[in-house]
mmCIF file of C-alpha atoms in Angstrom:
data_model
loop_
_atom_site.group_PDB
_atom_site.id
_atom_site.type_symbol
_atom_site.label_atom_id
_atom_site.label_comp_id
_atom_site.label_asym_id
_atom_site.label_seq_id
_atom_site.Cartn_x
_atom_site.Cartn_y
_atom_site.Cartn_z
ATOM 1 C CA MET A 15 0.036 -0.501 -0.283
ATOM 2 C CA ARG A 16 2.757 2.898 1.055
ATOM 3 C CA ASN A 17 4.728 1.442 -2.369
ATOM 4 C CA LEU A 18 1.431 2.590 -4.183
ATOM 5 C CA LYS A 19 1.781 5.394 -2.663
ATOM 6 C CA ASP A 20 4.768 6.897 -3.424
ATOM 7 C CA LYS A 21 4.618 5.084 -6.815
ATOM 8 C CA VAL A 22 1.444 6.637 -7.955
ATOM 9 C CA LEU A 23 -0.456 8.962 -5.944
ATOM 10 C CA LYS A 24 2.032 11.102 -4.636
ATOM 11 C CA PRO A 25 3.259 11.615 -8.362
ATOM 12 C CA LEU A 26 -0.460 12.339 -9.849
ATOM 13 C CA THR A 27 -1.257 14.505 -6.799
ATOM 14 C CA ARG A 28 1.822 16.339 -7.843
ATOM 15 C CA TRP A 29 1.413 16.607 -11.470
ATOM 16 C CA LEU A 30 -2.831 17.799 -10.719
ATOM 17 C CA ILE A 31 -1.278 20.417 -8.401
ATOM 18 C CA VAL A 32 1.674 21.891 -10.689
ATOM 19 C CA ILE A 33 -1.393 21.739 -13.954
ATOM 20 C CA GLY A 34 -3.879 23.930 -11.478
ATOM 21 C CA SER A 35 -1.218 26.492 -10.310
ATOM 22 C CA VAL A 36 0.427 27.102 -13.881
ATOM 23 C CA PHE A 37 -3.489 27.341 -15.198
ATOM 24 C CA LEU A 38 -4.688 29.514 -12.636
ATOM 25 C CA ILE A 39 -1.547 32.262 -12.806
ATOM 26 C CA ILE A 40 -1.640 32.025 -16.952
ATOM 27 C CA THR A 41 -5.224 33.024 -16.338
ATOM 28 C CA LEU A 42 -4.773 35.350 -14.066
ATOM 29 C CA LEU A 43 -1.777 36.765 -16.253
ATOM 30 C CA LEU A 44 -4.188 37.193 -18.790
ATOM 31 C CA TYR A 45 -7.135 38.603 -17.671
ATOM 32 C CA ALA A 46 -4.757 41.157 -16.263
ATOM 33 C CA ILE A 47 -3.737 42.537 -19.480
ATOM 34 C CA ARG A 48 -7.230 42.134 -20.923
ATOM 35 C CA VAL A 49 -7.901 39.093 -23.153
ATOM 36 C CA ASN A 50 -9.896 36.603 -22.847
ATOM 37 C CA PRO A 51 -8.127 33.508 -21.702
ATOM 38 C CA PHE A 52 -9.974 30.836 -22.958
ATOM 39 C CA GLU A 53 -10.103 32.393 -26.741
ATOM 40 C CA VAL A 54 -6.644 31.649 -26.109
ATOM 41 C CA TYR A 55 -6.635 28.168 -24.920
ATOM 42 C CA LYS A 56 -8.342 27.915 -27.630
ATOM 43 C CA LEU A 57 -5.831 29.137 -30.127
ATOM 44 C CA LEU A 58 -3.707 27.133 -28.438
ATOM 45 C CA ILE A 59 -5.045 23.586 -28.867
ATOM 46 C CA GLU A 60 -6.158 24.665 -32.577
ATOM 47 C CA GLY A 61 -2.502 26.227 -33.348
ATOM 48 C CA SER A 62 -1.094 22.739 -33.158
ATOM 49 C CA LEU A 63 -3.542 19.971 -33.325
ATOM 50 C CA GLY A 64 -6.516 21.468 -35.565
ATOM 51 C CA SER A 65 -5.596 19.755 -38.987
ATOM 52 C CA LYS A 66 -2.955 17.472 -40.074
ATOM 53 C CA TYR A 67 -0.179 20.105 -41.091
ATOM 54 C CA ARG A 68 -0.321 21.072 -37.640
ATOM 55 C CA ILE A 69 0.111 17.876 -35.901
ATOM 56 C CA ALA A 70 2.969 16.808 -38.741
ATOM 57 C CA ARG A 71 4.894 20.259 -36.728
ATOM 58 C CA VAL A 72 4.411 19.299 -33.408
ATOM 59 C CA LEU A 73 5.848 15.600 -33.999
ATOM 60 C CA ASN A 74 8.495 17.687 -36.157
ATOM 61 C CA VAL A 75 9.126 19.950 -33.068
ATOM 62 C CA TRP A 76 8.570 16.834 -30.404
ATOM 63 C CA ILE A 77 11.101 14.072 -32.225
ATOM 64 C CA PRO A 78 14.119 16.404 -32.120
ATOM 65 C CA LEU A 79 12.711 17.714 -28.072
ATOM 66 C CA VAL A 80 12.556 13.489 -27.263
ATOM 67 C CA LEU A 81 15.715 12.660 -28.869
ATOM 68 C CA CYS A 82 18.030 15.385 -26.159
ATOM 69 C CA SER A 83 16.119 14.872 -23.839
ATOM 70 C CA CYS A 84 16.703 11.547 -23.674
ATOM 71 C CA GLY A 85 20.167 11.914 -24.292
ATOM 72 C CA LEU A 86 20.164 14.738 -20.760
ATOM 73 C CA LEU A 87 18.787 11.724 -18.613
ATOM 74 C CA TYR A 88 21.978 10.129 -18.892
ATOM 75 C CA THR A 89 24.308 13.103 -17.908
ATOM 76 C CA PHE A 90 21.131 13.790 -15.519
ATOM 77 C CA SER A 91 21.699 10.859 -13.855
ATOM 78 C CA LEU A 92 25.385 11.351 -12.492
ATOM 79 C CA GLY A 93 25.189 15.014 -11.754
ATOM 80 C CA LEU A 94 26.384 16.149 -15.009
ATOM 81 C CA TRP A 95 24.249 19.383 -16.211
ATOM 82 C CA ASN A 96 25.311 19.131 -20.686
ATOM 83 C CA ILE A 97 24.172 22.896 -21.197
ATOM 84 C CA GLY A 98 26.158 22.653 -24.385
ATOM 85 C CA ILE A 99 23.916 20.109 -25.926
ATOM 86 C CA GLU A 100 22.620 22.799 -27.763
ATOM 87 C CA GLY A 101 26.189 22.824 -29.593
ATOM 88 C CA GLN A 102 25.763 18.652 -29.881
ATOM 89 C CA ILE A 103 22.955 19.383 -32.171
ATOM 90 C CA MET A 104 24.963 21.850 -34.783
ATOM 91 C CA LEU A 105 27.877 19.254 -34.303
ATOM 92 C CA GLY A 106 25.119 16.866 -35.400
ATOM 93 C CA ALA A 107 24.100 18.980 -38.121
ATOM 94 C CA ILE A 108 27.869 19.161 -39.330
ATOM 95 C CA GLY A 109 28.882 16.253 -39.504
ATOM 96 C CA ALA A 110 25.259 15.152 -41.613
ATOM 97 C CA THR A 111 26.135 18.418 -44.322
ATOM 98 C CA ALA A 112 29.717 17.251 -44.452
ATOM 99 C CA ALA A 113 28.352 13.679 -45.427
ATOM 100 C CA PHE A 114 26.037 15.005 -47.701
ATOM 101 C CA LYS A 115 28.849 16.756 -49.227
ATOM 102 C CA TRP A 116 31.681 14.620 -49.677
ATOM 103 C CA PHE A 117 30.419 11.717 -50.469
ATOM 104 C CA TYR A 118 27.217 12.704 -53.075
ATOM 105 C CA PRO A 119 26.984 11.687 -55.982
ATOM 106 C CA SER A 120 29.814 9.780 -56.052
ATOM 107 C CA LEU A 121 27.597 6.753 -53.652
ATOM 108 C CA PRO A 122 24.281 5.997 -53.846
ATOM 109 C CA ALA A 123 21.945 8.277 -51.568
ATOM 110 C CA LEU A 124 21.134 6.047 -49.584
ATOM 111 C CA TYR A 125 24.398 4.749 -48.700
ATOM 112 C CA VAL A 126 25.631 8.861 -48.318
ATOM 113 C CA MET A 127 21.969 8.696 -45.394
ATOM 114 C CA ILE A 128 23.350 6.329 -43.803
ATOM 115 C CA LEU A 129 26.694 7.777 -43.542
ATOM 116 C CA GLY A 130 25.318 11.465 -42.664
ATOM 117 C CA PHE A 131 23.544 9.626 -39.379
ATOM 118 C CA LEU A 132 26.744 7.953 -38.591
ATOM 119 C CA PHE A 133 28.455 11.262 -38.483
ATOM 120 C CA ALA A 134 26.004 12.933 -36.867
ATOM 121 C CA ILE A 135 26.330 10.818 -33.961
ATOM 122 C CA ILE A 136 30.218 11.078 -33.830
ATOM 123 C CA ALA A 137 30.265 14.283 -34.181
ATOM 124 C CA GLY A 138 28.034 15.639 -31.186
ATOM 125 C CA GLY A 139 29.271 12.486 -29.236
ATOM 126 C CA LEU A 140 32.896 13.934 -29.755
ATOM 127 C CA TRP A 141 31.700 17.615 -29.493
ATOM 128 C CA ALA A 142 30.602 16.432 -25.963
ATOM 129 C CA LEU A 143 32.821 14.024 -25.114
ATOM 130 C CA PHE A 144 35.704 17.346 -25.041
ATOM 131 C CA ALA A 145 33.301 18.759 -22.457
ATOM 132 C CA GLY A 146 33.838 15.625 -20.487
ATOM 133 C CA ILE A 147 37.349 15.837 -20.565
ATOM 134 C CA LEU A 148 37.564 19.365 -19.825
ATOM 135 C CA LYS A 149 35.042 18.044 -16.850
ATOM 136 C CA THR A 150 37.332 15.235 -15.624
ATOM 137 C CA LYS A 151 40.966 16.127 -16.466
ATOM 138 C CA GLY A 152 40.788 19.849 -16.409
ATOM 139 C CA GLY A 153 38.184 20.467 -13.500
ATOM 140 C CA VAL A 154 36.161 22.663 -16.102
ATOM 141 C CA ASN A 155 33.157 23.035 -14.655
ATOM 142 C CA GLU A 156 30.653 21.530 -17.203
ATOM 143 C CA ILE A 157 27.995 24.262 -17.768
ATOM 144 C CA PHE A 158 30.843 26.654 -18.451
ATOM 145 C CA ALA A 159 32.901 24.182 -21.091
ATOM 146 C CA GLY A 160 29.504 23.271 -22.157
ATOM 147 C CA LEU A 161 28.487 27.111 -22.722
ATOM 148 C CA GLY A 162 31.453 27.725 -24.055
ATOM 149 C CA LEU A 163 31.567 25.030 -26.684
ATOM 150 C CA ASN A 164 27.882 25.966 -28.140
ATOM 151 C CA PHE A 165 29.892 29.225 -29.320
ATOM 152 C CA VAL A 166 31.951 27.553 -30.446
ATOM 153 C CA ALA A 167 30.342 25.529 -32.670
ATOM 154 C CA GLN A 168 28.103 28.649 -33.636
ATOM 155 C CA GLY A 169 31.213 30.257 -34.948
ATOM 156 C CA LEU A 170 31.775 26.951 -36.628
ATOM 157 C CA ILE A 171 28.167 27.052 -38.674
ATOM 158 C CA LEU A 172 29.090 30.516 -39.621
ATOM 159 C CA TRP A 173 32.205 30.400 -40.612
ATOM 160 C CA LEU A 174 31.199 26.822 -42.860
ATOM 161 C CA ILE A 175 28.289 29.103 -44.393
ATOM 162 C CA PHE A 176 30.088 32.294 -44.875
ATOM 163 C CA GLY A 177 33.140 29.950 -46.277
ATOM 164 C CA PRO A 178 34.138 26.505 -47.454
ATOM 165 C CA TRP A 179 30.299 25.623 -47.157
ATOM 166 C CA LYS A 180 28.848 29.433 -49.044
ATOM 167 C CA ARG A 181 25.863 28.964 -51.820
ATOM 168 C CA PRO A 182 27.041 29.228 -55.053
ATOM 169 C CA GLY A 183 27.916 32.984 -56.028
ATOM 170 C CA ILE A 184 26.522 34.360 -52.405
ATOM 171 C CA ALA A 185 27.165 33.761 -48.458
ATOM 172 C CA SER A 186 23.833 34.677 -46.365
ATOM 173 C CA MET A 187 21.738 33.843 -43.027
ATOM 174 C CA SER A 188 19.440 31.309 -44.881
ATOM 175 C CA GLY A 189 22.066 28.580 -44.867
ATOM 176 C CA THR A 190 24.394 26.442 -47.607
ATOM 177 C CA GLU A 191 22.483 25.835 -50.814
ATOM 178 C CA PRO A 192 19.799 22.653 -50.071
ATOM 179 C CA PHE A 193 20.698 19.519 -50.252
ATOM 180 C CA ASP A 194 19.633 17.526 -53.512
ATOM 181 C CA ARG A 195 16.098 15.815 -52.875
ATOM 182 C CA HIS A 196 17.247 12.098 -53.112
ATOM 183 C CA LEU A 197 19.037 12.828 -49.122
ATOM 184 C CA TRP A 198 15.603 14.270 -47.701
ATOM 185 C CA LEU A 199 14.453 12.419 -44.739
ATOM 186 C CA SER A 200 11.452 10.730 -46.953
ATOM 187 C CA THR A 201 7.752 11.825 -45.704
ATOM 188 C CA LEU A 202 4.207 10.204 -45.758
ATOM 189 C CA LYS A 203 2.228 11.450 -48.276
ATOM 190 C CA GLY A 204 -0.393 14.885 -46.835
ATOM 191 C CA PHE A 205 1.411 14.409 -43.762
ATOM 192 C CA ARG A 206 5.336 16.175 -43.534
ATOM 193 C CA VAL A 207 6.669 14.002 -41.012
ATOM 194 C CA SER A 208 9.674 11.598 -41.873
ATOM 195 C CA PRO A 209 7.985 7.863 -40.255
ATOM 196 C CA VAL A 210 12.162 7.264 -40.208
ATOM 197 C CA ALA A 211 12.825 10.102 -38.203
ATOM 198 C CA LEU A 212 9.779 9.449 -35.786
ATOM 199 C CA ALA A 213 10.730 5.501 -35.678
ATOM 200 C CA ILE A 214 13.999 6.210 -34.775
ATOM 201 C CA ALA A 215 13.538 8.897 -31.819
ATOM 202 C CA VAL A 216 10.727 5.803 -30.382
ATOM 203 C CA PHE A 217 13.776 3.856 -30.960
ATOM 204 C CA VAL A 218 15.805 6.053 -28.655
ATOM 205 C CA PHE A 219 13.411 6.640 -25.922
ATOM 206 C CA ILE A 220 13.138 2.721 -25.248
ATOM 207 C CA ALA A 221 16.870 1.896 -25.697
ATOM 208 C CA THR A 222 16.685 5.095 -22.609
ATOM 209 C CA VAL A 223 14.318 3.453 -20.969
ATOM 210 C CA PHE A 224 16.058 -0.531 -21.362
ATOM 211 C CA ILE A 225 19.905 1.047 -20.866
ATOM 212 C CA PHE A 226 18.271 2.090 -17.344
ATOM 213 C CA LYS A 227 15.758 -0.888 -15.721
ATOM 214 C CA TYR A 228 18.096 -3.931 -17.334
ATOM 215 C CA THR A 229 21.575 -2.673 -17.922
ATOM 216 C CA LYS A 230 24.593 -2.189 -15.633
ATOM 217 C CA TRP A 231 25.596 0.856 -17.090
ATOM 218 C CA GLY A 232 21.887 1.912 -15.746
ATOM 219 C CA LEU A 233 22.619 1.280 -12.388
ATOM 220 C CA PHE A 234 26.055 2.434 -12.574
ATOM 221 C CA PHE A 235 24.892 5.517 -13.632
ATOM 222 C CA LYS A 236 22.550 5.975 -10.479
ATOM 223 C CA ALA A 237 25.241 4.790 -7.987
ATOM 224 C CA ILE A 238 27.318 7.367 -9.479
ATOM 225 C CA GLY A 239 24.790 10.292 -9.159
ATOM 226 C CA ASP A 240 23.839 8.965 -5.620
ATOM 227 C CA ASN A 241 26.808 8.600 -4.364
ATOM 228 C CA PRO A 242 30.160 9.262 -6.384
ATOM 229 C CA THR A 243 32.458 8.485 -3.296
ATOM 230 C CA ALA A 244 30.244 5.330 -2.890
ATOM 231 C CA GLY A 245 30.722 4.781 -6.526
ATOM 232 C CA THR A 246 34.933 4.806 -6.313
ATOM 233 C CA LEU A 247 34.876 2.398 -3.129
ATOM 234 C CA PHE A 248 32.974 -0.540 -4.870
ATOM 235 C CA GLY A 249 35.459 0.017 -7.725
ATOM 236 C CA ILE A 250 33.154 2.339 -10.205
ATOM 237 C CA SER A 251 35.572 5.011 -12.062
ATOM 238 C CA VAL A 252 33.496 8.193 -12.264
ATOM 239 C CA ASN A 253 35.444 9.911 -15.003
ATOM 240 C CA LYS A 254 34.840 6.551 -16.823
ATOM 241 C CA TYR A 255 31.569 6.743 -16.643
ATOM 242 C CA SER A 256 30.467 9.954 -16.403
ATOM 243 C CA LEU A 257 32.863 10.368 -19.964
ATOM 244 C CA PHE A 258 30.546 7.702 -21.394
ATOM 245 C CA ALA A 259 27.213 9.610 -19.953
ATOM 246 C CA MET A 260 28.185 12.684 -22.395
ATOM 247 C CA PHE A 261 29.098 10.503 -25.224
ATOM 248 C CA LEU A 262 25.886 9.300 -25.285
ATOM 249 C CA ALA A 263 24.067 12.447 -24.280
ATOM 250 C CA GLY A 264 25.985 13.793 -27.518
ATOM 251 C CA ALA A 265 25.443 11.410 -29.809
ATOM 252 C CA CYS A 266 21.862 11.474 -29.349
ATOM 253 C CA ALA A 267 21.389 15.538 -29.676
ATOM 254 C CA GLY A 268 23.788 14.478 -32.865
ATOM 255 C CA ILE A 269 20.353 12.578 -34.580
ATOM 256 C CA ALA A 270 18.411 15.507 -33.390
ATOM 257 C CA GLY A 271 21.070 17.790 -35.405
ATOM 258 C CA PHE A 272 20.561 15.413 -38.633
ATOM 259 C CA PHE A 273 16.795 15.303 -38.244
ATOM 260 C CA GLN A 274 17.216 19.157 -38.500
ATOM 261 C CA THR A 275 19.379 18.541 -41.650
ATOM 262 C CA ALA A 276 18.151 16.246 -43.568
ATOM 263 C CA GLY A 277 14.674 16.393 -42.928
ATOM 264 C CA VAL A 278 13.182 19.658 -41.516
ATOM 265 C CA TYR A 279 15.619 21.960 -43.019
ATOM 266 C CA HIS A 280 17.367 20.240 -45.883
ATOM 267 C CA ARG A 281 20.590 22.348 -45.378
ATOM 268 C CA LEU A 282 22.733 23.811 -42.634
ATOM 269 C CA ILE A 283 21.119 27.155 -41.445
ATOM 270 C CA PRO A 284 22.709 29.232 -38.448
ATOM 271 C CA ALA A 285 20.222 28.353 -36.292
ATOM 272 C CA ILE A 286 19.390 24.581 -36.973
ATOM 273 C CA SER A 287 18.831 23.469 -33.579
ATOM 274 C CA SER A 288 16.159 25.987 -32.827
ATOM 275 C CA ASN A 289 17.090 25.922 -29.035
ATOM 276 C CA TYR A 290 16.005 22.506 -28.749
ATOM 277 C CA GLY A 291 18.755 21.462 -26.514
ATOM 278 C CA TYR A 292 17.715 24.609 -24.139
ATOM 279 C CA LEU A 293 14.081 23.327 -24.117
ATOM 280 C CA ALA A 294 14.614 19.788 -23.687
ATOM 281 C CA LEU A 295 16.623 21.002 -19.930
ATOM 282 C CA LEU A 296 13.210 22.124 -18.740
ATOM 283 C CA VAL A 297 11.774 18.835 -19.802
ATOM 284 C CA VAL A 298 13.543 16.277 -17.975
ATOM 285 C CA MET A 299 13.292 18.946 -15.397
ATOM 286 C CA LEU A 300 9.559 18.844 -15.324
ATOM 287 C CA ALA A 301 10.312 14.868 -15.428
ATOM 288 C CA ASN A 302 11.633 15.242 -12.099
ATOM 289 C CA PHE A 303 14.894 13.258 -14.251
ATOM 290 C CA SER A 304 12.940 10.287 -15.126
ATOM 291 C CA TYR A 305 12.046 8.791 -18.281
ATOM 292 C CA TRP A 306 8.351 8.030 -18.527
ATOM 293 C CA PRO A 307 7.302 11.399 -18.623
ATOM 294 C CA VAL A 308 9.844 12.407 -21.031
ATOM 295 C CA PRO A 309 7.403 11.965 -23.781
ATOM 296 C CA PHE A 310 4.410 13.253 -22.946
ATOM 297 C CA ILE A 311 5.948 16.273 -21.533
ATOM 298 C CA ALA A 312 7.901 16.912 -25.161
ATOM 299 C CA PHE A 313 4.580 16.489 -26.411
ATOM 300 C CA PHE A 314 2.798 19.161 -24.375
ATOM 301 C CA PHE A 315 6.382 21.566 -25.155
ATOM 302 C CA ALA A 316 5.771 21.003 -28.703
ATOM 303 C CA CYS A 317 2.247 21.884 -28.817
ATOM 304 C CA LEU A 318 2.820 25.293 -26.787
ATOM 305 C CA ASN A 319 5.756 25.910 -29.085
ATOM 306 C CA VAL A 320 3.778 25.515 -32.653
ATOM 307 C CA GLY A 321 0.139 26.699 -31.323
ATOM 308 C CA SER A 322 1.887 30.008 -29.641
ATOM 309 C CA ILE A 323 2.645 31.068 -33.388
ATOM 310 C CA GLN A 324 -0.940 32.030 -34.700
ATOM 311 C CA LEU A 325 -1.211 34.241 -30.978
ATOM 312 C CA PRO A 326 0.641 37.258 -33.059
ATOM 313 C CA MET A 327 -1.911 37.374 -35.668
ATOM 314 C CA VAL A 328 -5.085 36.495 -33.958
ATOM 315 C CA LEU A 329 -5.076 37.846 -30.447
ATOM 316 C CA ASN A 330 -2.051 40.460 -31.250
ATOM 317 C CA ILE A 331 0.170 38.263 -28.715
ATOM 318 C CA ASP A 332 3.558 38.506 -28.600
ATOM 319 C CA SER A 333 4.289 33.972 -28.799
ATOM 320 C CA SER A 334 6.403 34.290 -26.361
ATOM 321 C CA LEU A 335 3.835 33.322 -24.327
ATOM 322 C CA SER A 336 4.508 29.662 -24.780
ATOM 323 C CA GLY A 337 7.380 30.144 -23.178
ATOM 324 C CA ILE A 338 5.982 31.730 -20.017
ATOM 325 C CA ILE A 339 3.683 28.966 -19.815
ATOM 326 C CA GLN A 340 6.872 25.996 -19.771
ATOM 327 C CA GLY A 341 9.350 28.826 -17.441
ATOM 328 C CA LEU A 342 6.342 28.998 -15.220
ATOM 329 C CA SER A 343 5.650 24.866 -15.551
ATOM 330 C CA VAL A 344 9.075 24.063 -14.303
ATOM 331 C CA LEU A 345 9.104 26.719 -11.862
ATOM 332 C CA VAL A 346 5.922 25.315 -9.763
ATOM 333 C CA PHE A 347 7.157 21.639 -10.002
ATOM 334 C CA LEU A 348 10.017 23.010 -8.381
ATOM 335 C CA CYS A 349 8.594 24.490 -5.910
ATOM 336 C CA VAL A 350 5.786 21.591 -5.461
ATOM 337 C CA TYR A 351 8.488 19.081 -5.183
ATOM 338 C CA ASN A 352 10.957 21.093 -2.889
ATOM 339 C CA PHE A 353 7.784 21.645 -0.460
ATOM 340 C CA GLN A 354 7.175 18.033 -0.730
ATOM 341 C CA ARG A 355 10.151 16.942 -0.082
ATOM 342 C CA LEU A 356 10.440 19.435 2.846
ATOM 343 C CA LYS A 357 7.409 18.078 4.653
ATOM 344 C CA GLU A 358 9.179 14.554 4.127
ATOM 345 C CA ASN A 359 11.734 15.270 6.108
ATOM 346 C CA SER A 360 9.986 16.845 8.580
ATOM 347 C CA LEU A 361 7.585 14.018 9.782
ATOM 348 C CA GLU A 362 10.825 11.967 9.644
#
């Protein structure tokens, strides 16, 4: 009975409080600026789920969000704040673009796509591994290392777009020349979502759950995250698993970069990451660093991201309202969670 209460009733109560609190705060905020809140909620729902086209856009946001969130679960489980996941998406996109430019049309399009996928994984993983090495070998905090590498990755993209990979006769912020259509991820007719990308995102999530629940890697990640000193005493190399977790996180972000490049923009652009790495940080925090809520929270955030586009056009409200809702959700959750923790500790 106690186990059921801890595993089901407490999280359910926590979520109901969070949802109710966020809904109340946003409603009061909209009333304060003299906007009908129910009209806003209606537009958000219609703007994200009102047609096949909009649902497809939501899924195209959901895919990289889930991929990045899965990667962050590895690093967060060890207490590592992988802020550099934005740069890892960018490097994944650079890796995919490099494969497309270097090997096509010398090789068949399918082989080049596979190479682009592998290049994206390796580039994203190695970029994250570099941040991990700075942390484990150089003593540089992973937050500062990650932020610094994000700026480097952004600078590298700009250099490539305006330098070696610039469009013929012109270099602009619109990005590189679009890839040949054979290098685009195929989509369903009338539904602009790549089934391959969707399947990869689902597979990565299932693989992440499997690793945490059924493998020694997941057990060691949790053990080190709970008590690094105890892990060392039991012969577990904290640095080794920290680097491994960083590489896995970067690999997941690299796949997101591949999808952004081959499945959404079909070229390399400066804003290729679309800030999905930072948004995934909020997803994982709101999920309380647990894997099961991740796809649902990512879907909620994707709906807000897509649905908010209509707000400026219809109600003259800035689309940043979706960011306010996302931030408030995390803030309220953390307040509720910490209050419950303090209450439990005082009872003990």
